[in-house]
Amino acid sequence: MKLVIAIIKPFKLDEVREALTEIGVAGMTVTEVKGFGRQKGQTEIYRGAEYSTNMVPKIKIEIVCASDLAARVVETVQAAANTGAIGDGKIFVLDVGQAVRIRTGETDQTAL
Amino acid sequence: MMKHTLKLAGAAGLAFFAALPAWAQTAVAAAPVATVNKGDTAWMMTSTILVLMMILPGLALFYGGLTRTKNMLSVMTQIGAVAALTMLVWVMWGYTMAFGPDYTSGLSNVVSSFGKLFLSGVTPASQAATFTPGTEIPEYVFISFQMTFAAITIALVLGSLVERIKFSAVMVFALVWLTIVYFPIAHMVWAASGYFFKLGALDFAGGTVVHINAGVSALVAALIIGKRVGYPTERMAPHSLTLVMVGTGLLWVGWFGFNAGSALEANGSAGLAMINTFVATASAGLFWMLAERVAGHKGSALGFCSGIIAGLVAVTPAAGNSGPFGAIVLGAVASIVCFVFVTIVKPKLGYDDSLDAFGIHGIGGMVGAIGTAVVYAPSLGGPGAADYAMGAKLLVQLEAVGATIVWAAIGTTIAMFIAKAVTGGRVSPEVEAEGLDLGEHGERAYNY
């Protein structure tokens, strides 16, 4: 199993979710996060006092899927979240050791 | 138009003469007994309560929203508490100092006597003059109306001190400041025997008494108390612009009590003050946003709100002393001047006038007071007489502004040093870091 973590632009969330549902992803966890990369942040101005906020709001999506689906998931997210502009985000893929469905006790792929 | 002349002595005199048959006929024939108009009285009671709305909740939300989350409650508490303190002080010795019976000496230029200490002698039958001979309002209504002016003025001063001053220091400062700064200036501008009144200074609703006075006092007090820890490098953005907007709206609505109420009657002069309070403010709100665009920024909500306040401040002395188009120009000019002051001059000078009490009330008040001499001219649509001499009036306005600046600065210095000596003045660095809500009041504004 693989854990795919994608950091994307917030307004791309719906498109990414739809695309992932189409390729058979059954669930995901979404978190509102802040961070920065090459897109350095933004400036706020209150009565002439400038505050540069170095953190930009982003959405973090976490998807656990079967190992053979991981490549398609990455591909799909990459395509759906792409705007071509700076700050589109990043995707990370990690190995997952175990999965358990709390209600039934099912494990690993049947638990996804 | 000036604000007020007390005619109580006259009324009492009439009663005395009426008791003497030999004098009765001539006295009555010379001046009919002044009557209380119920419509005027109803409007003045409404105006009084509108000004209260400017303080709580208006100013409390406006100032509170501009501070950080951890200090919201302390700001609202300080504003509410000084307003309440002012009400008590006003009936005890404030009213008599500002509008009591005159001294016979030269002191009457500066302050009234203590003849109405604790409102002695005032009854429901007592009357106070309006601008129309023969038309008066109950003295209790006039006392209440003026009381709200004193209360909001000291509350405005706090805008430069929030987020670092002890609650106890605020209370001591308010007590001394009202006594040595506000009451004398209110007397000088609005009482018939007052120095500026006799000079012919124009101040319809308190541009000098309230805004220049509060603004200059705020600047001096901020310099004495010192900058907030972390200013200007730390992020100190307003915690809720939503509440700032709510507060701004309440201030604007309440300001009609302030300005249109200062006509002391429900008449055309009040109507003029009303329309000016609409259009000068509208103009200033938009011009601040325009100034932001010209300076290369986005037009912001806070800019709009700041402009609204600048316009309200500037039109205060001019409310009944300007035509509507004069008021539009005055609002625009004040807005741009305040914008430049707050965004360019203040950062350069480096003092911490936290919520721009000086930058908007002080500077806007000065633009308004000086500008009033211009927009008063009948050639510009103002209500001045045909032979109005603008140059002479301009000098009078400048003199009143200058004298108010000096008086407020000296008085505030004394009041701040007394407050510091009695209470220590500033909270500890720990409390400042943790926030004054918990440190001074043991509560949080927000429990999520």
mmCIF file of C-alpha atoms in Angstrom, chain A residues 44-48 50-51 53, chain B residues 235-238 297 306 355-356:
data_model
loop_
_atom_site.group_PDB
_atom_site.id
_atom_site.type_symbol
_atom_site.label_atom_id
_atom_site.label_comp_id
_atom_site.label_asym_id
_atom_site.label_seq_id
_atom_site.Cartn_x
_atom_site.Cartn_y
_atom_site.Cartn_z
ATOM 1 C CA GLU A 44 -1.061 42.320 3.709
ATOM 2 C CA ILE A 45 -1.352 46.069 4.287
ATOM 3 C CA TYR A 46 -3.237 47.567 7.197
ATOM 4 C CA ARG A 47 -3.290 51.376 7.235
ATOM 5 C CA GLY A 48 0.076 51.493 5.570
ATOM 6 C CA GLU A 50 2.936 46.062 5.645
ATOM 7 C CA TYR A 51 2.935 42.514 6.893
ATOM 8 C CA THR A 53 2.849 36.600 5.489
ATOM 9 C CA ARG B 235 2.808 41.492 13.306
ATOM 10 C CA MET B 236 0.080 43.606 14.938
ATOM 11 C CA ALA B 237 -2.646 43.380 12.336
ATOM 12 C CA PRO B 238 -6.259 44.046 13.397
ATOM 13 C CA HIS B 297 -2.142 49.324 -3.024
ATOM 14 C CA SER B 306 -10.586 54.884 8.247
ATOM 15 C CA LEU B 355 -5.053 52.896 16.603
ATOM 16 C CA ASP B 356 -4.246 56.253 14.979
#
